[in-house]
PDB file of C-alpha atoms in Angstrom:
ATOM      1  CA  THR A   1      12.454   7.647   0.761  1.00 76.00           C
ATOM      2  CA  GLU A   2      15.619   7.586   2.907  1.00 81.00           C
ATOM      3  CA  GLN A   3      17.685   6.684  -0.138  1.00 83.00           C
ATOM      4  CA  MET A   4      16.184   9.397  -2.253  1.00 83.00           C
ATOM      5  CA  LEU A   5      16.452  12.035   0.423  1.00 85.00           C
ATOM      6  CA  ALA A   6      20.078  11.066   1.201  1.00 89.00           C
ATOM      7  CA  THR A   7      20.899  11.616  -2.474  1.00 90.00           C
ATOM      8  CA  VAL A   8      19.208  15.003  -2.509  1.00 89.00           C
ATOM      9  CA  LEU A   9      21.010  15.999   0.667  1.00 90.00           C
ATOM     10  CA  ARG A  10      24.454  14.761  -0.602  1.00 92.00           C
ATOM     11  CA  ASP A  11      24.292  15.540  -4.350  1.00 94.00           C
ATOM     12  CA  GLY A  12      21.370  17.956  -4.825  1.00 91.00           C
ATOM     13  CA  PRO A  13      17.790  17.547  -6.049  1.00 88.00           C
ATOM     14  CA  LEU A  14      18.695  17.099  -9.687  1.00 89.00           C
ATOM     15  CA  GLU A  15      20.486  13.868  -8.890  1.00 90.00           C
ATOM     16  CA  ALA A  16      17.471  12.104  -7.330  1.00 84.00           C
ATOM     17  CA  SER A  17      16.649   8.978  -9.324  1.00 82.00           C
ATOM     18  CA  PRO A  18      13.135   8.674 -10.620  1.00 79.00           C
ATOM     19  CA  PHE A  19      13.366   4.914 -10.046  1.00 78.00           C
ATOM     20  CA  VAL A  20      13.934   5.477  -6.316  1.00 76.00           C
ATOM     21  CA  PHE A  21      11.282   8.162  -6.195  1.00 73.00           C
ATOM     22  CA  ALA A  22       8.600   5.771  -7.426  1.00 67.00           C
ATOM     23  CA  GLU A  23       8.838   3.733  -4.242  1.00 62.00           C
ATOM     24  CA  SER A  24       8.951   6.850  -2.054  1.00 65.00           C
ATOM     25  CA  VAL A  25       5.443   8.027  -3.088  1.00 73.00           C
ATOM     26  CA  ALA A  26       3.110   7.670  -0.124  1.00 73.00           C
ATOM     27  CA  ASN A  27       0.519   5.573  -1.919  1.00 77.00           C
ATOM     28  CA  ALA A  28       2.998   2.999  -3.171  1.00 78.00           C
ATOM     29  CA  ALA A  29       2.846   1.032   0.032  1.00 78.00           C
ATOM     30  CA  ALA A  30      -0.978   1.277   0.165  1.00 81.00           C
ATOM     31  CA  GLY A  31      -1.193  -0.033  -3.359  1.00 84.00           C
ATOM     32  CA  GLN A  32       1.073  -3.001  -2.583  1.00 86.00           C
ATOM     33  CA  VAL A  33      -1.050  -3.869   0.462  1.00 87.00           C
ATOM     34  CA  ALA A  34      -4.280  -3.624  -1.572  1.00 87.00           C
ATOM     35  CA  ILE A  35      -2.844  -5.863  -4.293  1.00 90.00           C
ATOM     36  CA  ASP A  36      -1.655  -8.449  -1.704  1.00 93.00           C
ATOM     37  CA  ALA A  37      -4.999  -8.394   0.154  1.00 89.00           C
ATOM     38  CA  ARG A  38      -6.884  -8.599  -3.132  1.00 91.00           C
ATOM     39  CA  ALA A  39      -8.805  -5.523  -2.094  1.00 87.00           C
ATOM     40  CA  HIS A  40     -11.286  -3.844  -4.419  1.00 81.00           C
ATOM     41  CA  GLY A  41     -12.623  -0.326  -4.478  1.00 79.00           C
ATOM     42  CA  PRO A  42     -11.092   3.015  -3.688  1.00 78.00           C
ATOM     43  CA  ASN A  43      -7.508   3.256  -2.551  1.00 80.00           C
ATOM     44  CA  ILE A  44      -7.014   6.667  -0.939  1.00 81.00           C
ATOM     45  CA  THR A  45      -3.803   8.046   0.577  1.00 80.00           C
ATOM     46  CA  ILE A  46      -4.144  10.872   3.086  1.00 81.00           C
ATOM     47  CA  LEU A  47      -1.165  13.021   4.018  1.00 74.00           C
ATOM     48  CA  GLN A  48      -2.052  15.353   6.894  1.00 74.00           C
ATOM     49  CA  ARG A  49       1.024  15.078   9.205  1.00 68.00           C
ATOM     50  CA  GLU A  50      -0.145  14.344  12.750  1.00 74.00           C
ATOM     51  CA  ALA A  51      -3.828  14.257  11.724  1.00 82.00           C
ATOM     52  CA  GLY A  52      -3.299  11.652   9.019  1.00 83.00           C
ATOM     53  CA  ALA A  53      -4.134   8.561  11.096  1.00 85.00           C
ATOM     54  CA  LEU A  54      -7.457   9.958  12.417  1.00 91.00           C
ATOM     55  CA  SER A  55      -8.290  11.329   8.957  1.00 91.00           C
ATOM     56  CA  ALA A  56      -7.749   7.923   7.421  1.00 89.00           C
ATOM     57  CA  VAL A  57      -9.943   6.196  10.001  1.00 92.00           C
ATOM     58  CA  ARG A  58     -12.607   8.916   9.508  1.00 94.00           C
ATOM     59  CA  ARG A  59     -12.551   8.487   5.739  1.00 92.00           C
ATOM     60  CA  ALA A  60     -12.818   4.662   6.070  1.00 92.00           C
ATOM     61  CA  ALA A  61     -15.790   5.099   8.388  1.00 94.00           C
ATOM     62  CA  GLN A  62     -17.444   7.467   5.893  1.00 94.00           C
ATOM     63  CA  LEU A  63     -17.043   4.969   3.065  1.00 92.00           C
ATOM     64  CA  ILE A  64     -18.684   2.294   5.158  1.00 94.00           C
ATOM     65  CA  ALA A  65     -21.488   4.560   6.479  1.00 96.00           C
ATOM     66  CA  SER A  66     -22.326   5.703   2.936  1.00 95.00           C
ATOM     67  CA  GLY A  67     -22.509   2.204   1.615  1.00 93.00           C
ATOM     68  CA  THR A  68     -19.567   2.746  -0.768  1.00 90.00           C
ATOM     69  CA  ALA A  69     -17.637   0.037   1.003  1.00 89.00           C
ATOM     70  CA  ASP A  70     -18.623  -2.967   3.169  1.00 90.00           C
ATOM     71  CA  CYS A  71     -15.308  -2.869   5.012  1.00 89.00           C
ATOM     72  CA  ALA A  72     -12.161  -0.709   4.959  1.00 90.00           C
ATOM     73  CA  LEU A  73      -8.528  -0.921   5.897  1.00 86.00           C
ATOM     74  CA  ALA A  74      -6.907   2.175   7.344  1.00 86.00           C
ATOM     75  CA  GLY A  75      -3.320   2.426   8.061  1.00 80.00           C
ATOM     76  CA  VAL A  76      -0.643   4.991   8.935  1.00 77.00           C
ATOM     77  CA  VAL A  77       2.989   5.504   8.286  1.00 72.00           C
ATOM     78  CA  ASP A  78       5.161   8.236   9.825  1.00 68.00           C
ATOM     79  CA  HIS A  79       7.017   9.811   6.906  1.00 68.00           C
ATOM     80  CA  ALA A  80       9.181  12.206   8.985  1.00 73.00           C
ATOM     81  CA  SER A  81      12.731  11.192   9.379  1.00 77.00           C
ATOM     82  CA  PRO A  82      16.012  12.819  10.383  1.00 83.00           C
ATOM     83  CA  VAL A  83      17.198  12.956   6.715  1.00 83.00           C
ATOM     84  CA  LEU A  84      13.895  14.664   5.690  1.00 81.00           C
ATOM     85  CA  HIS A  85      14.484  17.313   8.321  1.00 83.00           C
ATOM     86  CA  ALA A  86      18.087  17.690   7.099  1.00 88.00           C
ATOM     87  CA  VAL A  87      16.938  18.210   3.503  1.00 86.00           C
ATOM     88  CA  LEU A  88      14.275  20.760   4.578  1.00 84.00           C
ATOM     89  CA  ASP A  89      16.827  22.566   6.609  1.00 89.00           C
ATOM     90  CA  ARG A  90      19.326  22.596   3.689  1.00 88.00           C
ATOM     91  CA  PHE A  91      16.754  24.260   1.461  1.00 88.00           C
ATOM     92  CA  ASP A  92      15.492  26.634   4.214  1.00 88.00           C
ATOM     93  CA  ALA A  93      12.055  24.999   4.307  1.00 85.00           C
ATOM     94  CA  LEU A  94      11.680  24.603   8.020  1.00 80.00           C
ATOM     95  CA  ALA A  95       9.319  26.955   9.853  1.00 71.00           C
TER      96      ALA A  95
END
């Protein structure tokens, strides 16, 4: 993500490589963990800024409570970085 955003900031959005983008997608890490853990079943990525961690735990609990899953792994990654804020600022996307 940092590499892709740095390119966007430096050279513009049309220069961002699709090869770098593939590893910046939020569910890429979740998919890699699931493969390594040999997990089966739904693999859900939740992006809700500050609420993401609690939403992920809530969704995992719902899957277990409904009988859809016997167990669940919920994790969180903070995707906000200084370069992300710089890109958003460059394109007037900050509130």
